[in-house]
mmCIF file of C-alpha atoms and ligand atoms in Angstrom:
data_model
loop_
_atom_site.group_PDB
_atom_site.id
_atom_site.type_symbol
_atom_site.label_atom_id
_atom_site.label_comp_id
_atom_site.label_asym_id
_atom_site.label_seq_id
_atom_site.Cartn_x
_atom_site.Cartn_y
_atom_site.Cartn_z
ATOM 1 C CA UNK A 134 6.738 15.294 -3.838
ATOM 2 C CA UNK A 135 4.900 13.240 -1.371
ATOM 3 C CA UNK A 136 6.392 9.812 -0.532
ATOM 4 C CA UNK A 137 4.134 6.900 0.615
ATOM 5 C CA UNK A 138 5.827 3.870 1.953
ATOM 6 C CA UNK A 139 3.553 0.735 1.702
ATOM 7 C CA UNK A 140 4.443 -1.155 4.822
ATOM 8 C CA UNK A 141 3.753 -4.487 6.927
ATOM 9 C CA UNK A 142 6.301 -6.859 7.776
ATOM 10 C CA UNK A 143 4.013 -9.697 6.891
ATOM 11 C CA UNK A 144 4.109 -10.956 3.304
ATOM 12 C CA UNK A 145 0.833 -11.438 1.597
ATOM 13 C CA UNK A 146 -0.959 -8.932 3.045
ATOM 14 C CA UNK A 147 -1.168 -6.757 0.142
ATOM 15 C CA UNK A 148 1.554 -4.352 -0.121
ATOM 16 C CA UNK A 149 2.395 -5.032 -3.650
ATOM 17 C CA UNK A 150 -1.303 -5.060 -4.688
ATOM 18 C CA UNK A 151 -1.831 -1.662 -2.929
ATOM 19 C CA UNK A 152 1.250 -0.097 -4.462
ATOM 20 C CA UNK A 153 0.397 -0.921 -7.937
ATOM 21 C CA UNK A 154 -3.086 0.113 -7.713
ATOM 22 C CA UNK A 155 -2.274 3.228 -5.797
ATOM 23 C CA UNK A 156 0.420 4.102 -8.343
ATOM 24 C CA UNK A 157 -2.162 4.043 -11.216
ATOM 25 C CA UNK A 158 -4.819 5.850 -9.392
ATOM 26 C CA UNK A 159 -2.672 8.805 -8.642
ATOM 27 C CA UNK A 160 -1.083 8.676 -12.210
ATOM 28 C CA UNK A 161 -4.672 8.753 -13.901
ATOM 29 C CA UNK A 162 -5.270 11.689 -11.464
ATOM 30 C CA UNK A 163 -2.669 13.520 -13.166
ATOM 31 C CA UNK A 164 0.371 12.877 -10.881
ATOM 32 C CA UNK A 165 3.752 12.195 -12.091
ATOM 33 C CA UNK A 166 4.102 8.731 -10.252
ATOM 34 C CA UNK A 167 7.201 6.724 -9.427
ATOM 35 C CA UNK A 168 6.838 3.040 -8.072
ATOM 36 C CA UNK A 169 10.032 1.900 -6.108
ATOM 37 C CA UNK A 170 10.193 -1.762 -5.171
ATOM 38 C CA UNK A 171 12.124 -2.191 -2.047
ATOM 39 C CA UNK A 172 11.114 -5.913 -1.726
ATOM 40 C CA UNK A 173 13.228 -8.739 -2.508
ATOM 41 C CA UNK A 174 10.579 -10.604 -4.259
ATOM 42 C CA UNK A 175 10.418 -7.581 -6.849
ATOM 43 C CA UNK A 176 6.261 -7.977 -7.262
ATOM 44 C CA UNK A 177 6.073 -4.429 -8.543
ATOM 45 C CA UNK A 178 9.281 -4.419 -10.902
ATOM 46 C CA UNK A 179 7.757 -7.635 -12.376
ATOM 47 C CA UNK A 180 4.505 -6.234 -12.825
ATOM 48 C CA UNK A 181 5.811 -3.129 -14.327
ATOM 49 C CA UNK A 182 7.606 -5.516 -17.187
ATOM 50 C CA UNK A 183 3.892 -6.988 -17.797
ATOM 51 C CA UNK A 184 2.907 -3.579 -18.377
ATOM 52 C CA UNK A 185 1.224 -3.082 -21.738
ATOM 53 C CA UNK A 186 2.887 -0.169 -24.053
ATOM 54 C CA UNK A 187 -0.661 1.350 -24.442
ATOM 55 C CA UNK A 188 -1.194 1.653 -20.743
ATOM 56 C CA UNK A 189 -0.329 4.959 -18.684
ATOM 57 C CA UNK A 190 3.407 4.807 -18.289
ATOM 58 C CA UNK A 191 4.464 4.364 -14.556
ATOM 59 C CA UNK A 192 8.242 5.214 -13.798
ATOM 60 C CA UNK A 193 9.645 2.136 -11.675
ATOM 61 C CA UNK A 194 12.816 1.678 -9.600
ATOM 62 C CA UNK A 195 14.725 -1.042 -8.073
ATOM 63 C CA UNK A 196 15.319 -0.166 -4.346
ATOM 64 C CA UNK A 197 15.677 -3.556 -2.932
ATOM 65 C CA UNK A 198 19.509 -2.453 -2.443
ATOM 66 C CA UNK A 199 18.381 0.784 -0.705
ATOM 67 C CA UNK A 200 16.974 4.291 -1.715
ATOM 68 C CA UNK A 201 17.917 5.244 -5.255
ATOM 69 C CA UNK A 202 17.525 8.896 -6.952
ATOM 70 C CA UNK A 203 14.095 10.091 -7.808
ATOM 71 C CA UNK A 204 13.724 12.605 -10.933
ATOM 72 C CA UNK A 205 12.634 16.073 -10.194
ATOM 73 C CA UNK A 206 9.580 15.821 -12.089
ATOM 74 C CA UNK A 207 8.147 13.002 -9.845
ATOM 75 C CA UNK A 208 5.107 14.280 -7.707
ATOM 76 C CA UNK A 209 4.131 11.178 -6.056
ATOM 77 C CA UNK A 210 6.763 8.258 -4.889
ATOM 78 C CA UNK A 211 5.379 5.055 -3.681
ATOM 79 C CA UNK A 212 7.599 2.566 -2.103
ATOM 80 C CA UNK A 213 6.339 -1.019 -2.189
ATOM 81 C CA UNK A 214 7.984 -2.062 1.059
ATOM 82 C CA UNK A 215 9.931 -5.212 2.062
ATOM 83 C CA UNK A 216 8.542 -8.114 4.019
ATOM 84 C CA UNK A 217 10.159 -8.486 7.457
ATOM 85 C CA UNK A 218 12.180 -5.710 8.884
ATOM 86 C CA UNK A 219 15.550 -5.590 8.128
ATOM 87 C CA UNK A 220 16.560 -3.132 10.805
ATOM 88 C CA UNK A 221 18.766 -0.169 9.357
ATOM 89 C CA UNK A 222 16.956 -0.750 6.050
ATOM 90 C CA UNK A 223 13.721 -0.110 7.136
ATOM 91 C CA UNK A 224 14.284 2.952 9.248
ATOM 92 C CA UNK A 225 15.750 4.694 6.214
ATOM 93 C CA UNK A 226 12.635 3.773 4.203
ATOM 94 C CA UNK A 227 10.464 5.159 6.894
ATOM 95 C CA UNK A 228 12.381 8.405 7.203
ATOM 96 C CA UNK A 229 11.908 8.848 3.293
ATOM 97 C CA UNK A 230 8.295 8.645 3.682
ATOM 98 C CA UNK A 231 5.588 11.406 4.322
ATOM 99 C CA UNK A 232 3.007 8.880 4.994
ATOM 100 C CA UNK A 233 2.890 5.185 5.799
ATOM 101 C CA UNK A 234 0.018 3.136 4.263
ATOM 102 C CA UNK A 235 -0.267 -0.319 6.021
ATOM 103 C CA UNK A 236 -2.505 -3.044 4.677
ATOM 104 C CA UNK A 237 -4.043 -5.552 7.468
ATOM 105 C CA UNK A 238 -6.061 -8.865 6.652
ATOM 106 C CA UNK A 239 -8.773 -10.036 8.622
ATOM 107 C CA UNK A 240 -7.078 -13.049 9.861
ATOM 108 C CA UNK A 241 -6.186 -13.135 13.603
ATOM 109 C CA UNK A 242 -2.781 -14.567 12.825
ATOM 110 C CA UNK A 243 -2.129 -11.499 10.632
ATOM 111 C CA UNK A 244 -3.438 -9.099 13.257
ATOM 112 C CA UNK A 245 -0.913 -10.213 15.901
ATOM 113 C CA UNK A 246 1.995 -9.478 13.339
ATOM 114 C CA UNK A 247 0.403 -6.131 12.628
ATOM 115 C CA UNK A 248 0.473 -5.052 16.301
ATOM 116 C CA UNK A 249 3.975 -5.816 16.726
ATOM 117 C CA UNK A 250 5.002 -4.078 13.597
ATOM 118 C CA UNK A 251 2.766 -1.052 14.351
ATOM 119 C CA UNK A 252 4.605 -1.068 18.046
ATOM 120 C CA UNK A 253 7.997 -1.182 15.948
ATOM 121 C CA UNK A 254 6.852 1.682 13.723
ATOM 122 C CA UNK A 255 5.373 3.927 16.801
ATOM 123 C CA UNK A 256 8.860 3.430 18.521
ATOM 124 C CA UNK A 257 10.901 4.852 15.596
ATOM 125 C CA UNK A 258 12.111 8.391 16.014
ATOM 126 C CA UNK A 259 10.779 9.502 12.798
ATOM 127 C CA UNK A 260 7.367 8.597 13.732
ATOM 128 C CA UNK A 261 7.372 9.991 17.311
ATOM 129 C CA UNK A 262 8.792 13.203 16.403
ATOM 130 C CA UNK A 263 7.207 14.301 13.236
ATOM 131 C CA UNK A 264 3.999 12.752 14.105
ATOM 132 C CA UNK A 265 4.015 11.151 10.615
ATOM 133 C CA UNK A 266 0.949 9.693 9.522
ATOM 134 C CA UNK A 267 0.154 5.953 9.450
ATOM 135 C CA UNK A 268 -3.112 4.933 7.620
ATOM 136 C CA UNK A 269 -4.291 1.714 8.189
ATOM 137 C CA UNK A 270 -6.117 -0.309 5.281
ATOM 138 C CA UNK A 271 -8.093 -3.143 5.854
ATOM 139 C CA UNK A 272 -7.595 -5.554 2.911
ATOM 140 C CA UNK A 273 -9.452 -8.663 1.532
ATOM 141 C CA UNK A 274 -12.537 -7.710 3.549
ATOM 142 C CA UNK A 275 -15.736 -9.761 3.126
ATOM 143 C CA UNK A 276 -18.861 -8.212 4.099
ATOM 144 C CA UNK A 277 -20.559 -9.626 7.435
ATOM 145 C CA UNK A 278 -17.835 -12.338 7.997
ATOM 146 C CA UNK A 279 -16.756 -12.972 11.896
ATOM 147 C CA UNK A 280 -13.300 -12.134 10.609
ATOM 148 C CA UNK A 281 -14.193 -8.773 8.984
ATOM 149 C CA UNK A 282 -16.048 -7.740 12.264
ATOM 150 C CA UNK A 283 -12.935 -8.857 14.504
ATOM 151 C CA UNK A 284 -10.665 -6.766 12.051
ATOM 152 C CA UNK A 285 -13.007 -3.779 12.697
ATOM 153 C CA UNK A 286 -12.677 -4.320 16.311
ATOM 154 C CA UNK A 287 -8.904 -4.714 16.222
ATOM 155 C CA UNK A 288 -8.429 -1.839 13.881
ATOM 156 C CA UNK A 289 -10.447 0.417 16.062
ATOM 157 C CA UNK A 290 -8.234 -0.097 18.931
ATOM 158 C CA UNK A 291 -4.602 0.441 17.125
ATOM 159 C CA UNK A 292 -4.956 3.980 17.373
ATOM 160 C CA UNK A 293 -4.410 4.893 13.871
ATOM 161 C CA UNK A 294 -6.776 6.062 11.243
ATOM 162 C CA UNK A 295 -8.377 3.356 9.531
ATOM 163 C CA UNK A 296 -8.485 5.127 6.118
ATOM 164 C CA UNK A 297 -9.948 2.671 3.781
ATOM 165 C CA UNK A 298 -11.554 -0.941 3.442
ATOM 166 C CA UNK A 299 -10.848 -2.991 0.305
ATOM 167 C CA UNK A 300 -12.924 -5.812 -0.454
ATOM 168 C CA UNK A 301 -11.747 -9.346 -1.568
ATOM 169 C CA UNK A 302 -11.674 -9.696 -5.315
ATOM 170 C CA UNK A 303 -10.162 -11.724 -8.071
ATOM 171 C CA UNK A 304 -10.037 -8.755 -10.159
ATOM 172 C CA UNK A 305 -6.735 -7.747 -8.299
ATOM 173 C CA UNK A 306 -4.932 -10.800 -9.299
ATOM 174 C CA UNK A 307 -6.324 -10.791 -12.757
ATOM 175 C CA UNK A 308 -5.387 -7.297 -13.131
ATOM 176 C CA UNK A 309 -2.042 -7.675 -11.959
ATOM 177 C CA UNK A 310 -1.374 -10.632 -14.102
ATOM 178 C CA UNK A 311 -1.765 -8.433 -17.178
ATOM 179 C CA UNK A 312 0.471 -5.568 -15.706
ATOM 180 C CA UNK A 313 -2.559 -3.451 -14.947
ATOM 181 C CA UNK A 314 -4.631 -2.118 -11.954
ATOM 182 C CA UNK A 315 -8.275 -2.500 -11.114
ATOM 183 C CA UNK A 316 -8.659 0.917 -12.463
ATOM 184 C CA UNK A 317 -7.759 -0.237 -16.261
ATOM 185 C CA UNK A 318 -9.706 -3.684 -16.586
ATOM 186 C CA UNK A 319 -13.139 -3.624 -17.837
ATOM 187 C CA UNK A 320 -16.154 -5.218 -16.461
ATOM 188 C CA UNK A 321 -15.489 -4.949 -12.839
ATOM 189 C CA UNK A 322 -17.980 -3.404 -10.142
ATOM 190 C CA UNK A 323 -17.842 -0.021 -9.410
ATOM 191 C CA UNK A 324 -17.880 -0.580 -5.805
ATOM 192 C CA UNK A 325 -14.312 -2.149 -6.052
ATOM 193 C CA UNK A 326 -12.901 1.283 -7.240
ATOM 194 C CA UNK A 327 -14.810 3.269 -4.636
ATOM 195 C CA UNK A 328 -13.359 1.297 -2.069
ATOM 196 C CA UNK A 329 -10.093 3.474 -2.859
ATOM 197 C CA UNK A 330 -11.862 6.705 -2.912
ATOM 198 C CA UNK A 331 -10.988 7.469 0.993
ATOM 199 C CA UNK A 332 -7.508 6.487 0.694
ATOM 200 C CA UNK A 333 -6.794 8.609 -2.408
ATOM 201 C CA UNK A 334 -8.804 11.503 -0.815
ATOM 202 C CA UNK A 335 -6.378 11.040 2.314
ATOM 203 C CA UNK A 336 -3.463 11.067 0.201
ATOM 204 C CA UNK A 337 -4.344 14.064 -2.070
ATOM 205 C CA UNK A 338 -6.470 16.255 0.270
ATOM 206 C CA UNK A 339 -5.596 14.867 3.749
ATOM 207 C CA UNK A 340 -3.541 16.475 6.400
ATOM 208 C CA UNK A 341 0.127 15.561 5.449
HETATM 209 N N1 ADP B 579 -8.159 -7.259 -1.997
HETATM 210 C C1 ADP B 579 -7.712 -8.352 -2.371
HETATM 211 N N2 ADP B 579 -8.647 -9.229 -3.132
HETATM 212 C C2 ADP B 579 -8.148 -10.369 -3.446
HETATM 213 N N3 ADP B 579 -6.822 -10.877 -3.800
HETATM 214 C C3 ADP B 579 -5.857 -9.838 -3.113
HETATM 215 C C4 ADP B 579 -6.230 -8.776 -2.592
HETATM 216 N N4 ADP B 579 -5.169 -8.046 -2.096
HETATM 217 C C5 ADP B 579 -4.153 -8.861 -2.459
HETATM 218 N N5 ADP B 579 -4.663 -9.975 -3.104
HETATM 219 C C6 ADP B 579 -3.700 -11.237 -3.595
HETATM 220 O O1 ADP B 579 -3.265 -11.643 -2.376
HETATM 221 C C7 ADP B 579 -1.763 -12.054 -2.772
HETATM 222 C C8 ADP B 579 -0.748 -11.242 -1.882
HETATM 223 O O2 ADP B 579 -0.771 -9.895 -2.177
HETATM 224 P P1 ADP B 579 0.596 -8.991 -2.342
HETATM 225 O O3 ADP B 579 -0.148 -7.624 -2.765
HETATM 226 O O4 ADP B 579 1.546 -9.594 -3.397
HETATM 227 O O5 ADP B 579 1.134 -8.967 -0.908
HETATM 228 P P2 ADP B 579 2.518 -8.588 -0.300
HETATM 229 O O6 ADP B 579 3.178 -7.677 -1.269
HETATM 230 O O7 ADP B 579 2.213 -8.006 0.801
HETATM 231 O O8 ADP B 579 3.396 -9.755 -0.100
HETATM 232 C C9 ADP B 579 -1.756 -11.715 -4.177
HETATM 233 O O9 ADP B 579 -1.873 -12.854 -4.820
HETATM 234 C C10 ADP B 579 -2.732 -10.719 -4.563
HETATM 235 O O10 ADP B 579 -3.388 -10.778 -5.799
HETATM 236 MG MG1 MG B 580 5.104 -7.693 -2.322
#
């Protein structure tokens, strides 16, 4: 089993969006996926409740009070991480993970929060000792805007791999409202799905 923790202390940067879409993408690729919601807002759990019966089923678990059991059949565990860093709870989740995926928004305010979060993450023993991977994902990117350029420079300076850049699209909200992912709704641009390929390749074929 590969465990992926989606984390950034900042709310609204796309943790739940990444968790949901990644869960479905990996399930459609043949993995047996469980989505564990560790955030008190419980966005992933609410999404799962809205999920149509006809859609590919994704196992979900409430981890808001700490890690729970994972059935043996599960091959990919995705943890939708909490906003904020309650000390012990966060370290426990990091310890569970093989890979940490961190969404970052182009705004400078978010970048300051992300730097602080990465410093905290890098200071954790499990990251230092096992050299656990941290994959950065630029989220809500709009091409050729100044904010995007700033983000690219900022990401390059962080010292972690920037594995994917996801563009800003209403389709994310529209899909989530229906309990779906962007991989399941019709009439969206192929580019939007292509944005995910580097991240999926990194998880499925990268050095873990
Ligand atoms: N790439 C994107 N394009 C457009 N909207 C996005 C994108 N990523 C996230 N959002 C929207 O931003 C809001 C916050 O995202 P969410 O995933 O809930 O963040 P978090 O879980 O980190 O608090 C949601 O309304 C979501 O639909
Ligand atoms: Mg969330």
